[in-house]
XYZ file of C-alpha atoms in Angstrom:
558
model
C 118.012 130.339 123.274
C 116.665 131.857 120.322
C 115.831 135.392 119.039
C 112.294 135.135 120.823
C 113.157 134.318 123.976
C 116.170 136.975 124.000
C 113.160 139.885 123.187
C 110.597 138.522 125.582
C 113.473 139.582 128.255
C 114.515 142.835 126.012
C 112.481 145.596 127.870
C 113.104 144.076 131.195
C 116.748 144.623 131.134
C 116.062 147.733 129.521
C 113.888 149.469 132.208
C 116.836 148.608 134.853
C 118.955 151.485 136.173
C 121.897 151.078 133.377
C 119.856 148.524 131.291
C 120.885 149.561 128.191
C 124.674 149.188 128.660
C 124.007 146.084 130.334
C 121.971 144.804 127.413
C 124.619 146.023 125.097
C 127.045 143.984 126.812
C 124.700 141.030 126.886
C 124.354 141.098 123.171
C 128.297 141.009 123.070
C 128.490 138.145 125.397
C 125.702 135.637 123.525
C 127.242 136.498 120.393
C 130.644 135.090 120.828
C 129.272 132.067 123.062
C 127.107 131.126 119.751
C 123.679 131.681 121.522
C 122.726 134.775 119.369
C 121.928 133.005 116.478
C 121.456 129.233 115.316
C 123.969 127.312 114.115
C 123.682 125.506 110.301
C 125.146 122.097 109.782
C 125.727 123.230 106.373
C 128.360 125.890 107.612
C 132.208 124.703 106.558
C 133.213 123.753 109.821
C 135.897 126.782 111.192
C 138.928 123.958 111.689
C 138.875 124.445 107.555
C 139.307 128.061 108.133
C 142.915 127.794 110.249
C 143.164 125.286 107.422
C 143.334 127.581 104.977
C 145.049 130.466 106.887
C 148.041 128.039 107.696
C 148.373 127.437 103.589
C 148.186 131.244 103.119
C 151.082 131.583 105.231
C 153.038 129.522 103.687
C 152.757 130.736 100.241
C 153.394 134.378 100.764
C 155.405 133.283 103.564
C 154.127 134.864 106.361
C 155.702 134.024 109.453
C 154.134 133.797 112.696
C 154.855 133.732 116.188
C 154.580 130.047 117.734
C 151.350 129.738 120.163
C 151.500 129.119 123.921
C 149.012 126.808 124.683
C 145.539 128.132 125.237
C 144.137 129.316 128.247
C 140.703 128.060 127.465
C 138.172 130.164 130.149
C 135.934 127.704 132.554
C 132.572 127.535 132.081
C 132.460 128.437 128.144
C 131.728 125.713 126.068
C 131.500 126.305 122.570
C 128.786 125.281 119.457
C 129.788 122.684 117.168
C 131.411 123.529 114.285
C 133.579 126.695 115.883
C 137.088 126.375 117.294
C 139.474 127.906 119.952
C 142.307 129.413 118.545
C 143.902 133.160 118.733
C 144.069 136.218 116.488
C 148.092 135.786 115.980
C 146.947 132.258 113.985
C 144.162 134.093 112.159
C 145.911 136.959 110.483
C 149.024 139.657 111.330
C 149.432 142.130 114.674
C 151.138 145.072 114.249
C 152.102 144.744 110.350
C 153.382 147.470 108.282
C 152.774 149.762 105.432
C 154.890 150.210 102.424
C 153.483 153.146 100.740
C 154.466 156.070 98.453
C 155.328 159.047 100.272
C 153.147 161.337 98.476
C 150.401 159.322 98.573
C 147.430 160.710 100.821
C 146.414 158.501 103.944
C 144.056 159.005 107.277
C 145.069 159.590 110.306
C 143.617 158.631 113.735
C 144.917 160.236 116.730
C 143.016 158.285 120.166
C 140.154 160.709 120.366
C 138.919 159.646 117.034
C 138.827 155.996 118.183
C 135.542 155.214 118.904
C 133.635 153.595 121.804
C 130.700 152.549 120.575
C 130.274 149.240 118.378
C 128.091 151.082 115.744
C 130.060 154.114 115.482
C 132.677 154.618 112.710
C 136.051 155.827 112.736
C 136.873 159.357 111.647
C 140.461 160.838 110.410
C 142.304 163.506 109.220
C 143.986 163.801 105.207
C 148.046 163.269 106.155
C 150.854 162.837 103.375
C 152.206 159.385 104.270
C 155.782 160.732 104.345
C 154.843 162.713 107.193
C 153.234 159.936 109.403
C 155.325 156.980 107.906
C 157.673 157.155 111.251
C 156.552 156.511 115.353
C 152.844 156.219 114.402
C 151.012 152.877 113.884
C 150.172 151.418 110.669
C 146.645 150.175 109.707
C 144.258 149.765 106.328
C 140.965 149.337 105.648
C 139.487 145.612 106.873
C 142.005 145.999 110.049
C 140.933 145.858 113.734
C 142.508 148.457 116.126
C 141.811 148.269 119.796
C 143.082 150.723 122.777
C 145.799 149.985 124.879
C 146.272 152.130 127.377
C 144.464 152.985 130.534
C 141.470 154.103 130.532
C 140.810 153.970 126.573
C 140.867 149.921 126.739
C 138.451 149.889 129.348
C 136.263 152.227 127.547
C 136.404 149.907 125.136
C 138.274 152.450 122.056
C 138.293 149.763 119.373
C 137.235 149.838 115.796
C 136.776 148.350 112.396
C 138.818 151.048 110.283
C 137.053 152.092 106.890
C 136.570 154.901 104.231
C 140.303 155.717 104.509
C 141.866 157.707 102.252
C 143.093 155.377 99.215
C 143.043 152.849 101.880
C 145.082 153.476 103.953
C 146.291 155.217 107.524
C 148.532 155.522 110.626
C 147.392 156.769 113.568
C 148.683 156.761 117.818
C 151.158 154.391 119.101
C 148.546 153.885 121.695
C 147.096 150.630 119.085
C 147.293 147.017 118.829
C 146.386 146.252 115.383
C 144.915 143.108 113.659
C 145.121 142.072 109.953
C 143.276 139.029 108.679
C 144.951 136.765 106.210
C 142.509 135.649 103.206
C 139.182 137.066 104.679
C 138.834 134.049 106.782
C 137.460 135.942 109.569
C 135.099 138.704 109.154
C 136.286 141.980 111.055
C 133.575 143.383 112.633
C 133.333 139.852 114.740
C 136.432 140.770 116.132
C 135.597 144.060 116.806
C 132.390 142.167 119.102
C 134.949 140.494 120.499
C 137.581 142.866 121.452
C 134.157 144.836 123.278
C 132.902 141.953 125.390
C 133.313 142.064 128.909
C 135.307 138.915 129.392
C 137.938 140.217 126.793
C 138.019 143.789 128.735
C 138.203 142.299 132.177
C 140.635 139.815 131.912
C 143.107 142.477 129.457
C 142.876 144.913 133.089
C 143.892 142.305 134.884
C 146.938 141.221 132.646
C 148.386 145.229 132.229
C 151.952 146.533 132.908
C 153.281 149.891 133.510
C 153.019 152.650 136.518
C 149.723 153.935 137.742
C 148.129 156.276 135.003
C 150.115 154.396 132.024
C 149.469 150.785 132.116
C 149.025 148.953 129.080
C 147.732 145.950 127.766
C 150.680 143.214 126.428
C 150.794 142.340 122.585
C 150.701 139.004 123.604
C 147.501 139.257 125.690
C 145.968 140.806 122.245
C 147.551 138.177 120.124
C 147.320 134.935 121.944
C 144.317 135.396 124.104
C 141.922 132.349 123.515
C 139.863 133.425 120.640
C 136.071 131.675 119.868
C 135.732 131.065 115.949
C 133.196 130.467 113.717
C 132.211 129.570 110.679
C 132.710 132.518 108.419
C 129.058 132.013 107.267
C 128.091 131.961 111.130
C 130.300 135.420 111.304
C 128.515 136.988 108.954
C 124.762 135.855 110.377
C 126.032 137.237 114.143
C 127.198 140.738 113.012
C 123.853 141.237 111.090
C 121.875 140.146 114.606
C 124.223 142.260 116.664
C 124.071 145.284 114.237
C 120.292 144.936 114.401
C 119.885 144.406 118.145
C 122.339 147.428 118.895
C 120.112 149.148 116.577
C 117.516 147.646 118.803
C 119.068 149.468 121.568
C 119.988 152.812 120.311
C 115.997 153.196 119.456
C 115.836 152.501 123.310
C 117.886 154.718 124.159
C 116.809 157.534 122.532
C 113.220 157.075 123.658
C 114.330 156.733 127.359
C 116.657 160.202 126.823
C 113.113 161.675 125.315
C 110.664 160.491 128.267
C 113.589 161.434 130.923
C 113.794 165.334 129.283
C 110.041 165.115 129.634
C 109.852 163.533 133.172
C 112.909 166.400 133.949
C 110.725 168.981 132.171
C 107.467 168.340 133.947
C 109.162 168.078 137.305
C 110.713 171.653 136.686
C 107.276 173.182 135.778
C 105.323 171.163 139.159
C 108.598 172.750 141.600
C 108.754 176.280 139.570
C 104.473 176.404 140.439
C 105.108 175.738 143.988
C 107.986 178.400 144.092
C 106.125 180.941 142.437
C 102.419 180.406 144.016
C 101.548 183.516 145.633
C 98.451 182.919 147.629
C 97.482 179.755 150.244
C 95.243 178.307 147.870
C 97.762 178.074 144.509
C 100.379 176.813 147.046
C 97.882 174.107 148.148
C 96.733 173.318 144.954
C 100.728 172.996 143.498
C 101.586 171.212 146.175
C 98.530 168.509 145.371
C 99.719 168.074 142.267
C 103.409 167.150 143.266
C 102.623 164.969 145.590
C 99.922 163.169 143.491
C 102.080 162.730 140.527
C 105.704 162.823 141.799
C 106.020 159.164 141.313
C 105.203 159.909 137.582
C 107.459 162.560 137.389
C 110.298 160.444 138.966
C 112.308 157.720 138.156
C 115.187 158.003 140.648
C 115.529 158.245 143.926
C 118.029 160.887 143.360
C 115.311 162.768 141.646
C 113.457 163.467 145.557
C 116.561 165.832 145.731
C 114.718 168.330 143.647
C 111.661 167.862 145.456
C 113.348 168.428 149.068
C 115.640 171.511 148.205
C 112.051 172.768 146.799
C 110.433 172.547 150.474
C 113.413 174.166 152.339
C 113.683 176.948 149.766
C 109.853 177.184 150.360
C 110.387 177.304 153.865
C 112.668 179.564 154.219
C 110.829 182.432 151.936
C 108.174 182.178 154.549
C 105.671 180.398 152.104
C 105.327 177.006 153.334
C 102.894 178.051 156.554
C 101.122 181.001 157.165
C 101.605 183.351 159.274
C 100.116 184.419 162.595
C 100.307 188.466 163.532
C 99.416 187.175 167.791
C 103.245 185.549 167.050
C 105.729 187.206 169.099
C 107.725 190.043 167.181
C 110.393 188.756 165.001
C 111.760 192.248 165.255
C 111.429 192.457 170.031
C 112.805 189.181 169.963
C 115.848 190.142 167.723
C 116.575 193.126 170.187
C 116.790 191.325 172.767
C 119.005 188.693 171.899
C 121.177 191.891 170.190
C 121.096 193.251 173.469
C 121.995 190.078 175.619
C 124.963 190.466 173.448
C 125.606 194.108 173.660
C 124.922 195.481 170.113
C 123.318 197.988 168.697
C 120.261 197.111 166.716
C 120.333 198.455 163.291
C 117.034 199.997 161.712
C 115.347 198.634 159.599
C 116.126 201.207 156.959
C 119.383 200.547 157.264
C 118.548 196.432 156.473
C 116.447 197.337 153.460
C 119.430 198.614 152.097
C 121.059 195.384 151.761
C 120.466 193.642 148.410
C 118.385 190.371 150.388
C 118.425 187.152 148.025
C 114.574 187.366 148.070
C 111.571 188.746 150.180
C 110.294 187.903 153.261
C 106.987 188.238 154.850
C 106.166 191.638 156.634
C 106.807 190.122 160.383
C 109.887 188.560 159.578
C 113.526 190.233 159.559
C 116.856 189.855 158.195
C 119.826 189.333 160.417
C 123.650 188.625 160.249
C 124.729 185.034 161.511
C 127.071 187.551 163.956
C 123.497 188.885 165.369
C 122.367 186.148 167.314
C 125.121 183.438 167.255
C 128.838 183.482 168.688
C 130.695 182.583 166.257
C 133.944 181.048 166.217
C 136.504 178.441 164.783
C 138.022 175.558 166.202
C 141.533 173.609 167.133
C 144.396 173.634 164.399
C 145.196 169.887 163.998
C 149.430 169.363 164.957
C 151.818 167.143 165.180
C 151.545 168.651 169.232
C 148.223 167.067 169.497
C 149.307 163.389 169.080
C 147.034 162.290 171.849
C 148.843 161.319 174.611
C 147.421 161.688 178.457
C 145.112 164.689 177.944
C 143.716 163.480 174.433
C 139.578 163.998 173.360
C 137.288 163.663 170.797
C 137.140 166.278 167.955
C 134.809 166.353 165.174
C 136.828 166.624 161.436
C 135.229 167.815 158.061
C 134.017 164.051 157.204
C 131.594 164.024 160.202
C 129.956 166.605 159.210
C 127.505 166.501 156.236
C 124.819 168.522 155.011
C 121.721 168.006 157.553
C 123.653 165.138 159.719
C 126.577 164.089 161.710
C 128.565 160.931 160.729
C 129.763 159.517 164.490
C 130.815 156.716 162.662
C 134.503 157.104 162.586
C 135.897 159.719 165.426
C 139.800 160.748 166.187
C 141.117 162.075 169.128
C 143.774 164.798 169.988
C 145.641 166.156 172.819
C 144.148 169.532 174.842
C 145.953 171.324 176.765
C 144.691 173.473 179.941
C 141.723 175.227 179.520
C 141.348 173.982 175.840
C 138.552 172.280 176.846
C 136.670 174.458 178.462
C 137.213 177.233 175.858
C 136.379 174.314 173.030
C 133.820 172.092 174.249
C 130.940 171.630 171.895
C 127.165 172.371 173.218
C 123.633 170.905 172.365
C 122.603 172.870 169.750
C 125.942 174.498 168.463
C 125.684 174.674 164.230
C 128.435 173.106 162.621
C 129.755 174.982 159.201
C 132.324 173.343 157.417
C 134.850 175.857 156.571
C 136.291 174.061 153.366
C 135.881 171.409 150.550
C 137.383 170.742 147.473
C 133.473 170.517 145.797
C 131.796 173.947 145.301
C 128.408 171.798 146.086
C 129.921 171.026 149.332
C 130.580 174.071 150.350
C 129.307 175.544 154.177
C 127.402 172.059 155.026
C 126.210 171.997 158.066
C 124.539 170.046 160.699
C 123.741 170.929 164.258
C 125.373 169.208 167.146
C 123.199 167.148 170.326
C 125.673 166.517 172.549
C 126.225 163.063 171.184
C 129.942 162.457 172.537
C 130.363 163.731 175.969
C 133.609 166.594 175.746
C 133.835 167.045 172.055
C 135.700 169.889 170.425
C 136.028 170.509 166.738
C 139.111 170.886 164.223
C 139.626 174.603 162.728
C 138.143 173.446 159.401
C 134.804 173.224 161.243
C 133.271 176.702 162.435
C 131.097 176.471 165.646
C 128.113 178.872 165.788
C 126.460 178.363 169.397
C 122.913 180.126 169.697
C 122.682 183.056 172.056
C 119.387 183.269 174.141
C 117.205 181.876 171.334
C 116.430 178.514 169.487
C 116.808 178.976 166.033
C 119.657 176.858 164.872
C 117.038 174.717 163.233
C 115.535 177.213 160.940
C 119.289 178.466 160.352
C 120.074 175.372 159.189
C 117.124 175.064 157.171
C 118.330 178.295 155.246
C 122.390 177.324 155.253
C 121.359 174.133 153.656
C 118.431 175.235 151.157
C 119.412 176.596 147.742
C 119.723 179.968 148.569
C 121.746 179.245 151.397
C 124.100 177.999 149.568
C 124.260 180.310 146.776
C 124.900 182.428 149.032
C 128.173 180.496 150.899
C 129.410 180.185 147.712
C 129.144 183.246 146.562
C 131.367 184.153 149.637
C 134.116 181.054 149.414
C 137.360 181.579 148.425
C 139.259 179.250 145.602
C 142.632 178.532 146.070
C 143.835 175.570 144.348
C 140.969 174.065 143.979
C 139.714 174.716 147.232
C 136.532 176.370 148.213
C 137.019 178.205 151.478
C 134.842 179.939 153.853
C 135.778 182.238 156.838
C 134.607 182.615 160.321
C 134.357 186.304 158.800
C 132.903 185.488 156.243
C 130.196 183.543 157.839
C 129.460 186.054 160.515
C 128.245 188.483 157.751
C 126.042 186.126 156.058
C 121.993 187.585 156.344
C 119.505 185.182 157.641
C 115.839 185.487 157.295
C 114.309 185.420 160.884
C 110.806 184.585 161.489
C 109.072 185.418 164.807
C 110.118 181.966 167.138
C 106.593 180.679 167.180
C 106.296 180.475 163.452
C 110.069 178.960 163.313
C 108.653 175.718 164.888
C 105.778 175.770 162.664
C 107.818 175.667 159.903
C 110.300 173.438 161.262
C 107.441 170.601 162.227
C 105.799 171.066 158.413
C 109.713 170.608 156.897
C 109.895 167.678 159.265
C 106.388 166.032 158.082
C 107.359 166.946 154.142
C 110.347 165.214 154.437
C 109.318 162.037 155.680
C 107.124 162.037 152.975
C 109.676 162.621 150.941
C 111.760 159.501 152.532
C 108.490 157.528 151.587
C 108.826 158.602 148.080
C 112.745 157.500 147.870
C 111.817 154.804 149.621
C 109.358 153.914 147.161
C 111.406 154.576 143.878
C 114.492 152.488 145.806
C 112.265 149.359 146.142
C 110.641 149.816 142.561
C 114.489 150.311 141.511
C 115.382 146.998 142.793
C 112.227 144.890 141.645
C 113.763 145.727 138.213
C 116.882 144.995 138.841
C 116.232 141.686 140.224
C 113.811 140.766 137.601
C 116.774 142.443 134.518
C 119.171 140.168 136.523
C 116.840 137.200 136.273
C 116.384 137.404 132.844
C 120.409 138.385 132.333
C 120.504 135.198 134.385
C 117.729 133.338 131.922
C 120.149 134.244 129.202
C 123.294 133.422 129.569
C 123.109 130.076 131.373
């Protein structure tokens, strides 16, 4: 493969959901097979190399420590003219310093190792005397590489340079090389020590308890190492310093177009949100859908479009309005009534401070208005089903919009628990708790889908008195304001965001006459499948790409 073919495939892998970092990796990998660049018969062959490291040795009288034999990986043939062999031949691990103890060094605690190949190695100006003891020792020209979980598999590894009168100590968290006579150049064993193969098969070989595990010396030090030529070194961290360069460039323009795309998208959703008339809604709402495939790349990004068209919804701006609807304001006294309150005036709701305005024919209500509201069954060691045991519907089944029937437990009732407990077609579903503030009050709306279902206590039940509006409440729990407004409400404890069946009786609801509900409800309904055709779309384009980037990955490497 040469340097033509390997940019004829460049873009490709680059337009792929995480193509940089794949082509990053890529570069690593052809580099240290010897498909990066070409080889030169009139490179000294690297057998002279260990040739000359194993005289070295035995004039200054260096020992080292006798090699297992190789574990040579399958499938990795390498270029004439290179040689398998391991870092603990090539050069020291782990040596020492012997330095004055006034003399000023650097000093490299972990979060100055970097994780990027390009990226150098920063310090701080120590006194060696003070550092001398329980740090590790390294100069300029050495290779350090992270041990530890999860530096080493964030690949913290670097060429150290620029330090202070050469030299520096730094965490105990290191494996160091040294390399005796130059024979190898540095920053090819820094590409090493960052390819995948090296990474994946160090996680594999770590000790130590969960949250500490480290990688063994020996894995560092004997590990079968690829060689070169030194002159072949030298020609693969030029092409790898220029193609990361290559990818950095990338990068940056794919940051700049994605703040655009981000930008744009913003300004298209804030014009629908603040259109003020039928026509500039229409017109926004044109240009969204005629460009949102422009202003997308992910199918994440339809997120921002949907919580758009329920906040839209439920400010009453998404149809219009008909004054021969029913009374927003007769119906909501009569479902007050059904449940023997008062109604309020509507003096006394203006004085509320409402998230945002509603149209003139619509009203605010309490959750505790028009819905019964209560919590469910404490889960106990009691309700180990037994004889009497039923369905009940936990925090995980319910998610924001749906129900996940997948997995379903069961726990014993006793008499007249199930009758006081059953769930209802069209009872809302809140869940009372989650350990994610954006979780927070999802909700979903239960069909009847398991015959003589109740629901755990973390799960608050609001069943619909004498109306149908669970839908639209949902719509509202679930759009932005919604749940700014839950969370405003939740308690933290320990991490914990909690809601109470209180809490959620209080919570004001915008209430449009029923006729208009369902109007809004059917647009939602029709926006949203557009929507799924938009994810759909950006899911299919997603994976064209990243067939074709693993094609060419493919192309590549074989």
């Amino acid at each position: 493969m040469d340097f033509k073919t390997f940019l004829e495939h460049f873009d490709t892998i680059a337009q792929a959901p995480n193509g940089i970092a794949k082509l990053r990796s890529l570069i690593l990998n052809l580099a240290v097979r010897g498909k990066l660049v070409p080889q030169s018969p009139e490179d000294e062959p690297a057998t002279e190399l260990l040739k000359q490291v194993q005289e070295i040795r035995k004039a200054k009288k260096i020992a080292s420590k006798k090699s297992e034999k190789l574990e040579i990986p399958e499938n990795w043939s390498l270029p004439a003219g290179w040689v398998w062999t391991c870092l603990q031949e090539l050069g020291e691990i782990n040596p020492k310093n012997d330095l004055p103890d006034e003399m000023e060094v650097g000093f490299v605690p972990m979060t100055l190792i970097p994780t990027d190949y390009r990226q150098p190695v920063d310090y701080e100006k120590r006194q060696w005397s003070g550092i001398k003891k329980g740090f590790t020792h390294f100069a300029n020209g050495d290779v350090g590489v992270a041990k530890i979980t999860p530096c080493f598999q964030n690949k913290k590894s670097t060429v150290f340079s620029n330090l202070p009168n050469h030299y520096g100590a730094g965490t105990t968290e290191l494996l160091i090389f040294r390399s005796l006579l130059g024979a190898i150049d540095p920053r090819y064993v820094l590409i090493f020590l960052k390819t995948p193969s090296f990474i994946d098969e160090g996680v594999l070989r770590m000790t130590g308890t969960a949250g500490q595990q480290r990688v063994p010396r020996d894995y560092f030090a004997g590990c079968a190492f690829p060689l070169p030529p030194l002159a072949e070194q030298k020609r693969i961290v030029e092409k790898v310093d220029e193609l990361m360069a290559l990818c950095d460039r990338y990068q940056q323009s794919q940051e700049t177009q994605d703040k655009l795309r981000q930008k744009l998208r913003g300004s298209a959703i804030a014009s629908l949100m603040n259109a003020e008339t039928d026509e500039e809604l229409q017109k926004s709402w044109s240009i969204v859908r005629d460009n949102w495939r422009s202003l997308s790349q992910k199918p994440e990004d339809v997120g921002d479009l949907r919580r758009s068209i329920l906040e839209l919804a439920v400010r009453g701006k998404l149809t219009a309005q008909d004054t021969t609807d029913q009374s927003a304001f007769l119906v909501a006294n009569q479902i007050k009534h059904k449940k023997n309150h008062t109604t309020k005036s509507k003096q006394a709701e203006k004085a509320v401070n409402f998230p945002f305005e509603i149209p003139s024919n619509w009203i605010w209500l309490k959750i505790n208005d028009f819905y019964d509201v209560s919590g469910g069954i404490q889960k106990t060691p009691k309700r180990a089903p037994i004889s009497n045991y039923f369905p009940y519907l936990r925090v995980a089944n319910v998610q924001r919009g749906y129900l996940d029937l997948d997995e379903i437990e069961y726990f014993e009732l006793l008499d007249g628990e199930l009758e006081r407990w059953h769930l209802e077609s069209g009872d809302l579903l809140i869940v009372e708790g989650n350990g994610s503030e954006k979780e927070i009050g999802r909700c979903a709306i239960w069909n009847d889908q398991i015959k003589q279902c109740v629901h755990q206590n973390h799960i608050i039940r609001a069943r619909p008195i004498a109306h149908d509006s669970q839908s639209f409440t949902l719509m509202f729990l679930n759009s932005p304001s919604g749940m700014a407004e839950m969370r405003s409400l939740a308690i933290t404890t320990s991490g914990l965001y909690s809601l109470s069946v209180g809490k959620i009786r209080e919570i004001f609801v915008p209430f449009p006459p029923l006729a208009e509900q369902k109007r809004i409800v059917a647009k939602v309904d029709e926006l949203m499948q557009m929507c799924d055709l938009l994810e759909e779309n950006l899911c299919q384009t997603q994976q064209r790409v990243e067939a074709l980037a693993a094609s060419a990955i493919n192309h590549l490497t074989v």
